[in-house]
Amino acid sequence: MKNKIQIRVVIVLLLLLGIGSTIYKINVLGFSFSPGKTETAWTVESVITFDAQGGPVKVSLNEPDNTAGLTATDVKVVTSGYTFKVEDINGVRRGTWSADQ
């Protein structure tokens, strides 16, 4: 009997999580679940290539702002041999790569 209650609680929690995330996507992120409406999605990729002159290396770039009607929903950074961190400098988000020691 206890197992049935646990399963029902898990099912209810998963349903509430799914409904909550759907409401969040509609109200906060502005997604539409209407079959006739489409949304434009962008994927932005960038590559940084440079030749170091033997000294310490540090690269810093501004991250895109959330402008009216556009929202960055996912940011992925792939680095090899570098440490990446996000800094907030005077309200401007900057991604900074530095060489691993």
Coordinates of N, CA and C in Angstrom, one line a residue:
M1 N 0.8 -1.2 0.0 CA 0.0 0.0 0.0 C 0.9 1.3 0.0
K2 N 2.0 1.2 0.7 CA 2.9 2.4 0.8 C 3.5 2.7 -0.5
N3 N 3.8 1.6 -1.3 CA 4.4 1.8 -2.6 C 3.5 2.6 -3.6
K4 N 2.2 2.2 -3.5 CA 1.2 2.9 -4.4 C 1.1 4.4 -4.1
I5 N 1.2 4.7 -2.8 CA 1.2 6.2 -2.4 C 2.4 6.9 -2.9
Q6 N 3.6 6.2 -2.8 CA 4.8 6.9 -3.3 C 4.8 7.1 -4.8
I7 N 4.3 6.1 -5.5 CA 4.2 6.2 -7.0 C 3.2 7.3 -7.3
R8 N 2.1 7.4 -6.6 CA 1.1 8.5 -6.9 C 1.7 9.9 -6.6
V9 N 2.5 10.0 -5.5 CA 3.1 11.3 -5.2 C 4.2 11.6 -6.3
V10 N 4.9 10.7 -6.8 CA 5.9 11.0 -7.8 C 5.2 11.4 -9.1
I11 N 4.1 10.7 -9.4 CA 3.4 11.1 -10.7 C 2.8 12.5 -10.5
V12 N 2.3 12.8 -9.4 CA 1.7 14.2 -9.2 C 2.8 15.2 -9.3
L13 N 4.0 14.9 -8.7 CA 5.1 15.9 -8.7 C 5.6 16.1 -10.1
L14 N 5.7 15.0 -10.9 CA 6.2 15.1 -12.3 C 5.1 15.9 -13.1
L15 N 3.9 15.7 -12.9 CA 2.8 16.4 -13.6 C 2.9 17.9 -13.3
L16 N 3.1 18.2 -12.0 CA 3.2 19.6 -11.6 C 4.4 20.3 -12.2
L17 N 5.5 19.5 -12.2 CA 6.8 20.1 -12.8 C 6.6 20.3 -14.3
G18 N 6.0 19.4 -15.0 CA 5.7 19.6 -16.5 C 4.8 20.8 -16.7
I19 N 3.7 20.9 -16.0 CA 2.8 22.0 -16.1 C 3.4 23.3 -15.8
G20 N 4.2 23.3 -14.7 CA 4.9 24.6 -14.3 C 5.9 25.0 -15.3
S21 N 6.7 24.1 -15.9 CA 7.7 24.5 -16.9 C 7.0 25.0 -18.2
T22 N 5.8 24.4 -18.5 CA 5.1 24.9 -19.7 C 4.6 26.3 -19.5
I23 N 4.0 26.5 -18.3 CA 3.5 27.9 -18.0 C 4.7 28.9 -18.0
Y24 N 5.9 28.5 -17.5 CA 7.0 29.4 -17.5 C 7.4 29.7 -18.9
K25 N 7.5 28.7 -19.8 CA 7.9 28.9 -21.2 C 6.9 29.9 -21.9
I26 N 5.6 29.7 -21.6 CA 4.6 30.6 -22.2 C 4.7 32.0 -21.7
N27 N 4.6 32.2 -20.4 CA 4.5 33.5 -19.8 C 5.8 34.3 -19.7
V28 N 6.9 33.6 -19.4 CA 8.2 34.3 -19.1 C 9.0 34.3 -20.4
L29 N 9.2 33.2 -21.1 CA 10.1 33.2 -22.3 C 9.3 33.5 -23.5
G30 N 8.0 33.6 -23.5 CA 7.2 34.0 -24.7 C 7.0 33.0 -25.7
F31 N 7.2 31.7 -25.4 CA 7.0 30.6 -26.4 C 5.5 30.5 -26.6
S32 N 5.2 30.0 -27.8 CA 3.8 29.8 -28.1 C 3.6 28.3 -28.4
F33 N 2.5 27.8 -28.0 CA 2.2 26.4 -28.2 C 1.0 26.2 -29.2
S34 N 0.7 27.4 -29.9 CA -0.3 27.3 -30.9 C 0.3 26.6 -32.2
P35 N -0.5 25.8 -32.8 CA 0.0 25.0 -34.0 C 0.4 26.0 -35.2
G36 N -0.3 27.1 -35.3 CA -0.1 27.9 -36.5 C 1.0 29.0 -36.3
K37 N 1.4 29.2 -35.1 CA 2.4 30.2 -34.8 C 3.8 29.7 -34.8
T38 N 4.7 30.4 -35.4 CA 6.1 30.0 -35.4 C 7.0 31.0 -34.7
E39 N 8.1 30.5 -34.2 CA 9.1 31.4 -33.5 C 10.4 31.3 -34.2
T40 N 11.1 32.4 -34.3 CA 12.5 32.4 -34.9 C 13.5 32.0 -33.8
A41 N 14.3 31.1 -34.1 CA 15.4 30.7 -33.1 C 16.7 30.9 -33.8
W42 N 17.7 31.4 -33.1 CA 19.0 31.6 -33.6 C 20.0 30.8 -32.9
T43 N 21.0 30.3 -33.6 CA 22.1 29.7 -33.0 C 23.3 30.5 -33.4
V44 N 24.1 30.9 -32.4 CA 25.2 31.8 -32.7 C 26.5 31.0 -32.2
E45 N 27.4 30.8 -33.2 CA 28.7 30.1 -32.8 C 29.8 31.1 -33.1
S46 N 30.8 31.0 -32.3 CA 32.0 31.9 -32.6 C 33.3 31.1 -32.3
V47 N 34.3 31.4 -33.0 CA 35.6 30.7 -32.8 C 36.6 31.8 -32.6
I48 N 37.5 31.6 -31.6 CA 38.5 32.6 -31.4 C 39.9 31.9 -31.7
T49 N 40.6 32.5 -32.6 CA 41.9 31.9 -33.0 C 43.0 33.0 -32.8
F50 N 44.1 32.7 -32.2 CA 45.1 33.7 -32.0 C 46.5 32.9 -31.8
D51 N 47.5 33.7 -32.0 CA 48.9 33.2 -31.8 C 49.5 33.9 -30.6
A52 N 49.7 33.2 -29.5 CA 50.3 33.8 -28.3 C 51.8 34.0 -28.6
Q53 N 52.3 35.1 -28.0 CA 53.7 35.5 -28.2 C 54.6 35.0 -27.0
G54 N 54.2 33.9 -26.3 CA 55.0 33.4 -25.2 C 54.6 33.9 -23.8
G55 N 53.7 34.9 -23.7 CA 53.3 35.4 -22.4 C 52.0 34.8 -22.0
P56 N 51.5 35.3 -20.8 CA 50.2 34.8 -20.4 C 49.1 35.3 -21.3
V57 N 48.0 34.4 -21.4 CA 47.0 34.7 -22.4 C 45.7 34.9 -21.6
K58 N 44.9 36.0 -22.0 CA 43.6 36.2 -21.4 C 42.7 36.9 -22.5
V59 N 41.6 36.3 -22.8 CA 40.7 36.8 -23.8 C 39.4 37.1 -23.2
S60 N 38.8 38.2 -23.5 CA 37.5 38.7 -22.9 C 36.6 39.2 -23.9
L61 N 35.3 38.7 -24.0 CA 34.3 39.2 -24.9 C 33.0 39.5 -24.2
N62 N 32.3 40.5 -24.7 CA 31.0 40.8 -24.2 C 30.0 39.6 -24.5
E63 N 29.1 39.2 -23.6 CA 28.1 38.3 -23.9 C 26.9 39.1 -24.5
P64 N 26.1 38.4 -25.3 CA 24.9 39.2 -25.9 C 23.9 39.6 -24.8
D65 N 23.4 40.7 -25.0 CA 22.3 41.2 -24.1 C 21.0 40.6 -24.4
N66 N 20.1 40.6 -23.5 CA 18.7 40.2 -23.7 C 18.0 41.4 -24.2
T67 N 17.8 41.6 -25.5 CA 17.2 42.8 -26.0 C 15.7 42.5 -26.1
A68 N 14.9 43.5 -26.4 CA 13.4 43.4 -26.5 C 13.1 42.3 -27.5
G69 N 12.3 41.3 -27.0 CA 11.8 40.2 -27.9 C 12.8 39.1 -28.1
L70 N 14.0 39.2 -27.6 CA 15.0 38.1 -27.8 C 15.6 37.7 -26.4
T71 N 15.7 36.4 -26.2 CA 16.2 35.9 -24.9 C 17.2 34.8 -25.2
A72 N 18.4 34.9 -24.5 CA 19.3 33.9 -24.5 C 18.9 32.8 -23.6
T73 N 18.5 31.6 -24.1 CA 18.0 30.6 -23.2 C 19.0 29.5 -22.9
D74 N 20.1 29.5 -23.6 CA 21.1 28.5 -23.4 C 22.5 29.0 -23.9
V75 N 23.5 28.9 -23.0 CA 24.8 29.3 -23.4 C 25.8 28.2 -23.1
K76 N 26.5 27.7 -24.1 CA 27.5 26.6 -23.9 C 28.8 27.1 -24.3
V77 N 29.8 26.8 -23.5 CA 31.2 27.2 -23.8 C 32.1 25.9 -23.8
V78 N 32.8 25.7 -24.9 CA 33.7 24.6 -25.0 C 35.1 25.1 -25.1
T79 N 35.9 24.8 -24.1 CA 37.3 25.2 -24.1 C 38.2 24.0 -23.8
S80 N 39.4 24.1 -24.4 CA 40.4 23.0 -24.1 C 41.7 23.7 -23.7
G81 N 42.1 23.5 -22.4 CA 43.3 24.1 -22.0 C 43.1 25.5 -21.4
Y82 N 41.9 26.0 -21.3 CA 41.6 27.3 -20.8 C 40.5 27.3 -19.8
T83 N 40.5 28.2 -18.8 CA 39.4 28.3 -17.8 C 38.5 29.4 -18.3
F84 N 37.2 29.2 -18.2 CA 36.2 30.2 -18.6 C 35.4 30.6 -17.4
K85 N 35.2 31.9 -17.3 CA 34.3 32.4 -16.2 C 33.6 33.6 -16.8
V86 N 32.4 33.9 -16.2 CA 31.6 35.0 -16.6 C 31.8 36.1 -15.5
E87 N 32.1 37.3 -15.9 CA 32.2 38.4 -15.0 C 31.2 39.5 -15.3
D88 N 30.7 40.1 -14.3 CA 29.7 41.2 -14.5 C 30.5 42.5 -14.2
I89 N 30.8 43.3 -15.2 CA 31.6 44.5 -15.0 C 30.7 45.7 -15.4
N90 N 30.3 46.4 -14.4 CA 29.4 47.6 -14.5 C 28.1 47.3 -15.3
G91 N 27.5 46.1 -15.0 CA 26.3 45.7 -15.6 C 26.5 45.0 -17.0
V92 N 27.7 44.9 -17.4 CA 28.0 44.2 -18.7 C 28.6 42.9 -18.4
R93 N 27.9 41.8 -18.9 CA 28.4 40.5 -18.8 C 29.5 40.2 -19.8
R94 N 30.7 39.7 -19.3 CA 31.8 39.4 -20.1 C 32.3 38.0 -19.8
G95 N 32.5 37.2 -20.9 CA 33.1 35.9 -20.8 C 34.6 36.0 -20.9
T96 N 35.3 35.5 -20.0 CA 36.8 35.6 -20.0 C 37.4 34.2 -19.9
W97 N 38.3 34.0 -20.9 CA 39.1 32.8 -20.9 C 40.5 33.1 -20.5
S98 N 41.1 32.3 -19.7 CA 42.5 32.4 -19.3 C 43.2 31.1 -19.4
A99 N 44.5 31.1 -19.7 CA 45.2 29.8 -19.9 C 45.3 29.1 -18.5
D100 N 45.1 27.8 -18.6 CA 45.2 26.9 -17.4 C 46.7 26.9 -17.1
Q101 N 47.0 26.8 -15.8 CA 48.3 26.7 -15.3 C 48.8 25.3 -15.1

